[in-house]
Short mmCIF file of C-alpha atoms in Angstrom, two decimals:
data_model
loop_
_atom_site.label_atom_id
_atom_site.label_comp_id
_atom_site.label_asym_id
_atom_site.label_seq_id
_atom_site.Cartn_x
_atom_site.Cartn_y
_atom_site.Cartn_z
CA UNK A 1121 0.00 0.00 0.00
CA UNK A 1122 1.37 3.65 -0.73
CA UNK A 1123 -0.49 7.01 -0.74
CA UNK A 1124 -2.01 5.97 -3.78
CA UNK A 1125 -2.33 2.56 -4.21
CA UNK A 1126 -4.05 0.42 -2.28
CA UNK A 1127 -5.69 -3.41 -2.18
CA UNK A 1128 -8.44 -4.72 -0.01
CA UNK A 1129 -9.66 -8.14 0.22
CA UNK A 1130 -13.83 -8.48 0.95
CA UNK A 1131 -16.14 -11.43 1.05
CA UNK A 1132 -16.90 -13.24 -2.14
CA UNK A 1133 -13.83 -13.05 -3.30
CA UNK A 1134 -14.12 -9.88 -4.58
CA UNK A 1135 -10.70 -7.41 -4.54
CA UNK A 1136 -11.07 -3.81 -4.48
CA UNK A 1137 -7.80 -1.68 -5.93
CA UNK A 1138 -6.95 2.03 -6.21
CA UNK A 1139 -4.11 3.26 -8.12
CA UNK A 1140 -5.02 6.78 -7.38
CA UNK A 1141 -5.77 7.69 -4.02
CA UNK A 1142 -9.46 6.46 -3.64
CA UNK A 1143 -10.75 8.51 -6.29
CA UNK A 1144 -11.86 5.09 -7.86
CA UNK A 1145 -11.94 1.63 -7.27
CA UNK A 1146 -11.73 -1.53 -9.39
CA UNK A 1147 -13.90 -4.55 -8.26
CA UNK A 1148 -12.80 -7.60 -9.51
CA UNK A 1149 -13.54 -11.33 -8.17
CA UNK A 1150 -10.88 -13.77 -7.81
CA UNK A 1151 -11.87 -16.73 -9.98
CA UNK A 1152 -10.03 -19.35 -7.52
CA UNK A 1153 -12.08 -17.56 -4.36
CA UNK A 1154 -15.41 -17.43 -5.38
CA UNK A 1155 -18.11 -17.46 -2.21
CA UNK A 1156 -15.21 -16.65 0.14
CA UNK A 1157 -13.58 -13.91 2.15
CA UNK A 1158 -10.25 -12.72 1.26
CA UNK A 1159 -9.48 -11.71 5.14
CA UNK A 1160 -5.70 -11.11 4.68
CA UNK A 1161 -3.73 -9.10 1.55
CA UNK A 1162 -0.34 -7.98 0.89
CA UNK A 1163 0.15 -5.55 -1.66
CA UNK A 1164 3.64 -5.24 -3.24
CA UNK A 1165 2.86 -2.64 -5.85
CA UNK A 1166 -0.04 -1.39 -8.15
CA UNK A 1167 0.16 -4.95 -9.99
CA UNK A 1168 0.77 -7.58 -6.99
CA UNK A 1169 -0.54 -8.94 -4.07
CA UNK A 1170 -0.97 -11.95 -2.18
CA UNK A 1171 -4.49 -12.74 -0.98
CA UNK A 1172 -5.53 -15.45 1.52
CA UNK A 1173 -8.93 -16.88 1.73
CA UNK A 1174 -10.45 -17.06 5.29
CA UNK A 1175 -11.73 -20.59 5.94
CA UNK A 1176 -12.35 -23.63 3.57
CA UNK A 1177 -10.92 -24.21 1.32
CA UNK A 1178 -7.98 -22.30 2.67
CA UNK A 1179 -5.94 -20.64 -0.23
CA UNK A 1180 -3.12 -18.25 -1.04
CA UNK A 1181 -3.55 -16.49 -4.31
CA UNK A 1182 -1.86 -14.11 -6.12
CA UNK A 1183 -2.01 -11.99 -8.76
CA UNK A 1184 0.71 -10.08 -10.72
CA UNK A 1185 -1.86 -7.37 -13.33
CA UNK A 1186 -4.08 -5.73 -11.42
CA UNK A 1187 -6.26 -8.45 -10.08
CA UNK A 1188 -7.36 -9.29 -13.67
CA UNK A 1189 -6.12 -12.74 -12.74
CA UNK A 1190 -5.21 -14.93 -9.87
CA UNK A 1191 -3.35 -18.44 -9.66
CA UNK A 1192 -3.01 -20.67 -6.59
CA UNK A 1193 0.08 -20.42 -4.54
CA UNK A 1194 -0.67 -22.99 -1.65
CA UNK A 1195 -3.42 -24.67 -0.61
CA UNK A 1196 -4.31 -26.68 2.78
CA UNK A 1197 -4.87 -30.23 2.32
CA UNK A 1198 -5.68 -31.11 6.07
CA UNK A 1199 -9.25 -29.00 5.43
CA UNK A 1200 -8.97 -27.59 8.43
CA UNK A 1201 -6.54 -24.09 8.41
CA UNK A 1202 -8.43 -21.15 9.22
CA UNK A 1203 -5.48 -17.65 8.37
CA UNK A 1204 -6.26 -14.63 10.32
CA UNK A 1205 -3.30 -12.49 9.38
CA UNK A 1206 -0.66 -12.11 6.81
CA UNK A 1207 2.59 -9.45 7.08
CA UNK A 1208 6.13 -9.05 5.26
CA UNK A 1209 8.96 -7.83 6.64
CA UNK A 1210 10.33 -6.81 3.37
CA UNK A 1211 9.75 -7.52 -0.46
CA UNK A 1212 10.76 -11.28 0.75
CA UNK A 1213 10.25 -12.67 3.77
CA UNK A 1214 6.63 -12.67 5.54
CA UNK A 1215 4.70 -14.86 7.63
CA UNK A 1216 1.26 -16.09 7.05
CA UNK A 1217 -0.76 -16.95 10.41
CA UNK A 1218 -3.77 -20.00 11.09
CA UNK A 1219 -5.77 -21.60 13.67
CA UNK A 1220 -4.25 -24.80 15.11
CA UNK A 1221 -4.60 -27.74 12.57
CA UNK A 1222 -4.12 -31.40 14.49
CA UNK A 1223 -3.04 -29.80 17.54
CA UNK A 1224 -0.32 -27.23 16.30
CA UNK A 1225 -0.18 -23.94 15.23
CA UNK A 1226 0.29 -23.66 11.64
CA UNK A 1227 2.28 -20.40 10.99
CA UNK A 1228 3.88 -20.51 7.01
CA UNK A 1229 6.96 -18.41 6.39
CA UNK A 1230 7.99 -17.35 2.59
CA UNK A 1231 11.78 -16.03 1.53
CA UNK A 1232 11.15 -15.23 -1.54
CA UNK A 1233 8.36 -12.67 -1.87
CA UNK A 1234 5.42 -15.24 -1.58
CA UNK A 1235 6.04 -17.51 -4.38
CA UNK A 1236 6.68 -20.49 -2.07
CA UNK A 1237 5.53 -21.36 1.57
CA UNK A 1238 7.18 -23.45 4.32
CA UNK A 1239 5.17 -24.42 7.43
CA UNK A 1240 7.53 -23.70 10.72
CA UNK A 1241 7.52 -26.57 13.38
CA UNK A 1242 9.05 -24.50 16.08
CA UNK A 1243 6.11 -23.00 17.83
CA UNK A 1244 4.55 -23.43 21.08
CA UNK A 1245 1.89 -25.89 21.76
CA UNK A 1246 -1.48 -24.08 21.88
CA UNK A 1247 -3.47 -23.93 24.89
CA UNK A 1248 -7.04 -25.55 24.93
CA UNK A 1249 -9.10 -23.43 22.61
CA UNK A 1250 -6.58 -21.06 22.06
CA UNK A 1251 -6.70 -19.79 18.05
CA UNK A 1252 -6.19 -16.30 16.70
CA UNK A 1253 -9.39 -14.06 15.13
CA UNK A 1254 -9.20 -12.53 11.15
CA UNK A 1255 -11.49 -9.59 11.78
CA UNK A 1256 -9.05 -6.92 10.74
CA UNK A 1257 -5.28 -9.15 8.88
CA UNK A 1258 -3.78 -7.54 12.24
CA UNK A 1259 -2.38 -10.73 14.10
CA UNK A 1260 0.93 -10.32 13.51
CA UNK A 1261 3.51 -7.12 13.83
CA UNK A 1262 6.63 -7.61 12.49
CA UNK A 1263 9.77 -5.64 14.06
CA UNK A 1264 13.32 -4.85 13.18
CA UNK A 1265 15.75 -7.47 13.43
CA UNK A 1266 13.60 -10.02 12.38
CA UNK A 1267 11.10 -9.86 15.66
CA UNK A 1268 7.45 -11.04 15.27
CA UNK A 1269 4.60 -10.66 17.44
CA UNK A 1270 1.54 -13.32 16.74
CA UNK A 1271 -1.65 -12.40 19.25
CA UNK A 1272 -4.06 -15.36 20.10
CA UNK A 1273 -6.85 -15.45 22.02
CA UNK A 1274 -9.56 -17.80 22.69
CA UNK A 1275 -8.12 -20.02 26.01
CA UNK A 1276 -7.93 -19.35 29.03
CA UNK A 1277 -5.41 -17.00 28.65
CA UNK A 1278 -4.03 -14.45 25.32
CA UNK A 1279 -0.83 -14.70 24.32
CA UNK A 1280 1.96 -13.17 22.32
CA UNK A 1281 4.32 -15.92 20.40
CA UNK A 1282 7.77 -14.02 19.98
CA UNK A 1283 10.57 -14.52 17.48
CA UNK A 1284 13.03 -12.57 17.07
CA UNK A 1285 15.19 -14.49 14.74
CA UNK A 1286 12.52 -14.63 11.38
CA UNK A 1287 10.44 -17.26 12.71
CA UNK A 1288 13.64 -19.84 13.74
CA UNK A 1289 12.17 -19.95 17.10
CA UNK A 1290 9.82 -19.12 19.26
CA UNK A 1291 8.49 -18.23 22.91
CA UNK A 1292 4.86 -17.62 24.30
CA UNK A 1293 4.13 -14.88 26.31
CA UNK A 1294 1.00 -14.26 28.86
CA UNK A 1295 -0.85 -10.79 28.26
CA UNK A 1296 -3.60 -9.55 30.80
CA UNK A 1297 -6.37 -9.29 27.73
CA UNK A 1298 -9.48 -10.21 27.81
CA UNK A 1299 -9.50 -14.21 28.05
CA UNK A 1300 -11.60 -17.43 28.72
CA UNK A 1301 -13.91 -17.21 25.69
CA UNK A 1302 -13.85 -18.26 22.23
CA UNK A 1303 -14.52 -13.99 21.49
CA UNK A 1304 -12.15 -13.02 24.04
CA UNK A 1305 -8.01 -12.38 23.00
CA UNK A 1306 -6.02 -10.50 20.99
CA UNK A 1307 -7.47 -9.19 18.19
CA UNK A 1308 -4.66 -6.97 17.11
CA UNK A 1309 -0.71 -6.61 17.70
CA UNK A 1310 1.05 -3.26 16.82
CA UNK A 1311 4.73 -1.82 16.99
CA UNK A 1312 5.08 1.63 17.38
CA UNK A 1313 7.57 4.01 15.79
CA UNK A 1314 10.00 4.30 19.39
CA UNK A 1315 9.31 0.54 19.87
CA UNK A 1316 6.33 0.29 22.05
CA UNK A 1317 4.75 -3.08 21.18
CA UNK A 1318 1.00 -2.76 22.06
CA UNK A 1319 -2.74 -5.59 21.56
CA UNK A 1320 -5.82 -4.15 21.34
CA UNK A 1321 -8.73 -6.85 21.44
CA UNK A 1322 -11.37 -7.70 23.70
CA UNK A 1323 -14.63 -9.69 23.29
CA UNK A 1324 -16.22 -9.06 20.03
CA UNK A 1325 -19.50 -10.68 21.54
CA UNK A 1326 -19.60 -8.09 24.38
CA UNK A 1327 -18.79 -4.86 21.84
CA UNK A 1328 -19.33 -2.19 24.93
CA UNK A 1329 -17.19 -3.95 27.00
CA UNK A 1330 -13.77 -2.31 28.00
CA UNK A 1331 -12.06 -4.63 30.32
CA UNK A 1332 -9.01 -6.36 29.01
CA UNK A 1333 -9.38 -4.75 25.53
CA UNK A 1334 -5.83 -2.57 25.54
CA UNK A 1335 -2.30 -3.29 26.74
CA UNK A 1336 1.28 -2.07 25.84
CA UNK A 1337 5.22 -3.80 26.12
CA UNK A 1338 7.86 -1.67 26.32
CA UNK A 1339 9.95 -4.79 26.84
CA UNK A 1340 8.95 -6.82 23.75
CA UNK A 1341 6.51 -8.50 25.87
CA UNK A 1342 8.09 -9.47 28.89
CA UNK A 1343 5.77 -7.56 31.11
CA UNK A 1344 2.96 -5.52 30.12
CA UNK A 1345 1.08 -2.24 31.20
CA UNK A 1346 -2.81 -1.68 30.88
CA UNK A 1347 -4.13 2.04 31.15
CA UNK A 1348 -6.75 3.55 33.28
CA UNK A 1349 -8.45 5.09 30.01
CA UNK A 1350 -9.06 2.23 27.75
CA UNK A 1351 -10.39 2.48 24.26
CA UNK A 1352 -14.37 2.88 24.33
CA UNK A 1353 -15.54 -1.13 24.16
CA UNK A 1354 -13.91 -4.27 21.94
CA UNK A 1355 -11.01 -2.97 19.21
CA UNK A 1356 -10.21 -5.32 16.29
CA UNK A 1357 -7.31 -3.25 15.15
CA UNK A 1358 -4.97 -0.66 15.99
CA UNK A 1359 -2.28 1.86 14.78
CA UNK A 1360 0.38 4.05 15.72
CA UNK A 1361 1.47 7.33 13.31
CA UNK A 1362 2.96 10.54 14.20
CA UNK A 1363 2.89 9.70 17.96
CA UNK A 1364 -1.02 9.25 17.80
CA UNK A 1365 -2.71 6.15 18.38
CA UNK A 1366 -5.93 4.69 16.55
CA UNK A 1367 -7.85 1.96 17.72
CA UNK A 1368 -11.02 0.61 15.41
CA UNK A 1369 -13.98 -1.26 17.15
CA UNK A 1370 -17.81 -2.19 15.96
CA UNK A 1371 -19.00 0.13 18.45
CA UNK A 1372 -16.71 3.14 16.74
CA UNK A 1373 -13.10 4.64 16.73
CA UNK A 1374 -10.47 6.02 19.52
CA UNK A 1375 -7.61 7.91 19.11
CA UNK A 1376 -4.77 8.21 21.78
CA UNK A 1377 -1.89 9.78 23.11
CA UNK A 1378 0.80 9.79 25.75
CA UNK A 1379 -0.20 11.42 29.06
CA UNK A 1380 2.11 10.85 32.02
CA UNK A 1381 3.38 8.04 30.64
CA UNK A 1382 0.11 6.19 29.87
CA UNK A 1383 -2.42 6.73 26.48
CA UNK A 1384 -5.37 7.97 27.09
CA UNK A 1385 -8.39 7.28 24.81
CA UNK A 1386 -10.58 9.51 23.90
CA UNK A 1387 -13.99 8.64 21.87
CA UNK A 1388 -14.01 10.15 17.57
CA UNK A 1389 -17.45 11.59 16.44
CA UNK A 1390 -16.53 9.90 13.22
CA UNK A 1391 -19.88 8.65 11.13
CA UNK A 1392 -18.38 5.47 10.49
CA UNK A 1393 -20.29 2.29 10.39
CA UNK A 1394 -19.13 -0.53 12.72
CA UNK A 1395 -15.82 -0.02 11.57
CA UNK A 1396 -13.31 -3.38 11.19
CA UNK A 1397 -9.94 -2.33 10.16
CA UNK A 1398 -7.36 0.30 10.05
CA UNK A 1399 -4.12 0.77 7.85
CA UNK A 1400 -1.81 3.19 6.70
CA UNK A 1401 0.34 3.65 3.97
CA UNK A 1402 4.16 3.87 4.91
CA UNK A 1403 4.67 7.09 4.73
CA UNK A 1404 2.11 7.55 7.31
CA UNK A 1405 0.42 10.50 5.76
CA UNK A 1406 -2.97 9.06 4.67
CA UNK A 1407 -5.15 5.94 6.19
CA UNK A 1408 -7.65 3.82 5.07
CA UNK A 1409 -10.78 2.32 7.40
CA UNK A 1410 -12.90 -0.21 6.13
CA UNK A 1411 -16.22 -0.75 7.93
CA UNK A 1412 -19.69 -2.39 7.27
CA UNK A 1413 -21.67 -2.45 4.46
CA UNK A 1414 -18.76 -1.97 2.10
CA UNK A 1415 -17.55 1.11 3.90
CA UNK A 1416 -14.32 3.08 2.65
CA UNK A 1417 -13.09 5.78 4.48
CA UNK A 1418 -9.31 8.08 3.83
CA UNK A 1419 -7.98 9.54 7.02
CA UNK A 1420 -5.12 11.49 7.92
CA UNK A 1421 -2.82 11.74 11.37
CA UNK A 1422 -4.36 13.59 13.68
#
């Protein structure tokens, strides 16, 4: 994604591009896709991406002119992977992030710009129930020096799997989110520009509710800090530009900032319909949401 160009995946299949700022979109539907949702994207330029279906059959697809086309990258033959996030470090190496299949996480790492997957065997055992959530492709943050940051939720406890050496290894980590539900966890793992690793999340079946929906690292996870001014109710994703935070919930949209070394939340007025997901491009200058009911909307730092 740049100022300019961007690619969203929506259910259906369907792929929504803009080469030009959000002035207009092209709708196309991936032919290998059809009747799903395309959760989690990567966009390397105005030609490619990498698109991964959400459920059954579970699919990575990509397409090199525009979205015009699509051809099948990987596939799960166990019929039972369920991706909630996808995120590059760089033009070649990303991860790709599922539900437990037979009893282990199944996390898939690529070196070569997503033309080929490997499934890593290195990470910990999940706990009962434990799973991650695809509401917003904002699982995993990805740091310098090869660190990666993987929320669950779901068990009786959410957790943070850490690497810090592209995936070779990993540890799990206790957070004090929300927990003991299959809508309760981590819904959304961010890394701030000075290093401040922070999960926003909650229960998505109790929307209002603000316990155990915000926490922040400034040890890469090793202990954690929750604030007395939490975001307004459950948060499926989050972002840090310009020293201001934005959280994104069903129930509407925070921003934050630093206050005695906490952030406090404070509720938008925005009009925006049960809003999902947050992004911006890497300059930082503009951001996209994407809401219900098809909902598009450009916003700046504030």
């Amino acid at each position: 994604m740049s100022n300019e160009v961007v690619w969203i995946g929506a259910p259906g299949g369907q792929v929504l591009r803009t080469v030009d700022g959000g002035e207009h979109w092209h709708v196309t539907t991936a032919n290998l896709a059809e009747g799903a949702d395309l959760r989690s994207a990567h966009g390397f330029d105005a030609n490619t991406a990498l698109f991964i279906t959400a459920g059954q059959p579970a699919r990575i697809l990509r397409t090199e002119d525009g979205g015009a086309t699509f051809r099948l990258i990987w596939e799960d033959e166990s019929g039972a992977a369920f991706f909630d996030s996808l995120a590059f470090w760089d033009d070649q190496r990303g991860l790709a992030f599922s539900d437990p299949v037979d009893g282990a996480f199944l996390v898939l790492r690529t070196l070569d710009g997503g033309a080929s997957w490997t499934a890593l065997d290195t990470l910990p055992d999940p706990l009962d129930g434990e799973a991650g959530f695809a509401a917003s492709n904002s699982s995993i943050a990805l740091g310098p020096e090869g660190c990666a940051y993987i929320g669950t939720g779901g068990g009786v406890v959410a957790r943070v799997l850490r690497s810090c050496d592209f995936g070779d290894s990993w540890t799990a980590l206790d957070t004090p989110m929300a927990a003991g539900s299959g809508g309760a966890g981590i819904f959304a793992v961010t890394i701030s520009a000075d290093g401040v690793l922070a999960v926003s999340g909650g229960d998505y079946q109790q929307p209002d509710a603000r316990a155990g929906n915000f926490a922040l690292s400034r040890d890469a996870g090793e202990s954690w800090m929750t604030v007395a001014s939490p975001p307004g109710g459950y948060r499926s994703d989050l972002v840090e530009q310009s020293g201001r935070w934005l959280s994104v919930g069903t129930n509407g949209v925070d921003t934050g900032g630093w206050q005695d070394d906490q952030i406090v939340w404070q509720p938008t007025v925005w009009p925006i319909e049960a809003p999902n997901a947050v992004a911006f491009a890497p300059s930082g200058e503009v951001g996209w949401i994407i809401g219900a009911n098809g909902g598009i909307w450009r916003v700046r730092p504030q």
